[in-house]
Amino acid sequence: MTRKQKVYLETTMFNYYFDKSKDAQPPTVALFEAITSGQFEGYTSIYAYNELDNAPEPQRSKILKLIEKYNIKVLGTSDEVIQLAEKYMTNNIIPKKKRIDALHIAIASVNELEIILSFNFKHINKLKTKTLIPAINRILGYREIFIAQPEEVIDYETDN
């Protein structure tokens, strides 16, 4: 039996699940299904939950139901998470005004997850972050973490 990779679902993943106007919507749904089929172990955080909880209805209810439907574990925060997020910001990897993005990465790192899945191309899923986060994690004694979008981690093809 192969070990399941532990994946962190950043807030955008839940939004893309329902957004049929996005090309990435079908592979996002496929990723959630891959979690259900046991290919991945799905996690999110209290930070993502709180962001999703602020969405307007009926979107809010539909999005929050995904956590239950796909048995996504919601990780709590800690002083260690907050301190690591601060390191990301003081090292200019994530801007201080985007603290929540640093917290997403830190909570996944502290909990030894392997992959962060995100469509946040401004601050999380971009070359600078994808290069510097694994480096600083290694220096600070945390696991290197891979930042990606669903198409990069699941087998997904369309016939279009």
Short mmCIF file of C-alpha atoms in Angstrom, two decimals, residues 41-110:
data_model
loop_
_atom_site.label_atom_id
_atom_site.label_comp_id
_atom_site.label_asym_id
_atom_site.label_seq_id
_atom_site.Cartn_x
_atom_site.Cartn_y
_atom_site.Cartn_z
CA GLU A 41 -5.00 13.12 2.65
CA GLY A 42 -6.74 16.52 2.63
CA TYR A 43 -6.13 19.32 5.12
CA THR A 44 -7.04 22.95 5.45
CA SER A 45 -6.80 25.34 8.37
CA ILE A 46 -8.79 27.51 10.68
CA TYR A 47 -7.48 30.43 8.58
CA ALA A 48 -9.06 29.06 5.40
CA TYR A 49 -12.20 28.10 7.30
CA ASN A 50 -12.59 31.63 8.65
CA GLU A 51 -12.08 33.12 5.17
CA LEU A 52 -14.69 30.75 3.72
CA ASP A 53 -17.06 31.45 6.59
CA ASN A 54 -17.10 35.11 5.50
CA ALA A 55 -18.38 34.32 2.00
CA PRO A 56 -21.91 35.47 1.17
CA GLU A 57 -24.74 32.95 1.17
CA PRO A 58 -25.58 30.63 -0.55
CA GLN A 59 -21.92 30.28 -1.58
CA ARG A 60 -20.77 30.10 2.06
CA SER A 61 -22.88 27.04 2.90
CA LYS A 62 -21.93 25.19 -0.30
CA ILE A 63 -18.22 25.84 0.23
CA LEU A 64 -18.21 24.87 3.91
CA LYS A 65 -20.05 21.62 3.07
CA LEU A 66 -17.03 20.59 0.96
CA ILE A 67 -14.95 20.26 4.13
CA GLU A 68 -17.40 17.72 5.53
CA LYS A 69 -18.19 15.99 2.22
CA TYR A 70 -14.52 15.33 1.44
CA ASN A 71 -13.47 14.75 5.06
CA ILE A 72 -10.94 17.61 4.97
CA LYS A 73 -9.21 17.96 8.33
CA VAL A 74 -9.15 21.54 9.68
CA LEU A 75 -5.86 22.34 11.40
CA GLY A 76 -5.73 24.71 14.35
CA THR A 77 -3.09 27.34 14.88
CA SER A 78 -0.27 27.62 17.40
CA ASP A 79 2.46 29.98 18.53
CA GLU A 80 4.86 27.99 16.34
CA VAL A 81 2.68 28.62 13.26
CA ILE A 82 2.52 32.35 14.00
CA GLN A 83 6.29 32.57 14.57
CA LEU A 84 7.04 30.74 11.31
CA ALA A 85 4.66 33.02 9.39
CA GLU A 86 6.53 35.99 10.88
CA LYS A 87 9.80 34.53 9.56
CA TYR A 88 8.32 34.33 6.06
CA MET A 89 7.33 37.99 6.28
CA THR A 90 10.55 39.30 7.86
CA ASN A 91 12.49 37.51 5.11
CA ASN A 92 10.34 39.32 2.51
CA ILE A 93 8.91 36.13 1.04
CA ILE A 94 5.32 37.15 1.83
CA PRO A 95 4.38 40.84 2.25
CA LYS A 96 3.45 41.82 5.82
CA LYS A 97 0.03 43.03 4.63
CA LYS A 98 -0.68 39.49 3.34
CA ARG A 99 -0.14 37.83 6.73
CA ILE A 100 -2.95 35.33 6.12
CA ASP A 101 -1.00 33.92 3.14
CA ALA A 102 2.07 33.47 5.35
CA LEU A 103 -0.13 31.73 7.93
CA HIS A 104 -1.48 29.30 5.30
CA ILE A 105 2.06 28.27 4.39
CA ALA A 106 3.25 28.14 8.00
CA ILE A 107 0.40 25.93 9.23
CA ALA A 108 1.06 23.46 6.41
CA SER A 109 4.80 23.50 7.18
CA VAL A 110 4.45 23.09 10.95
#
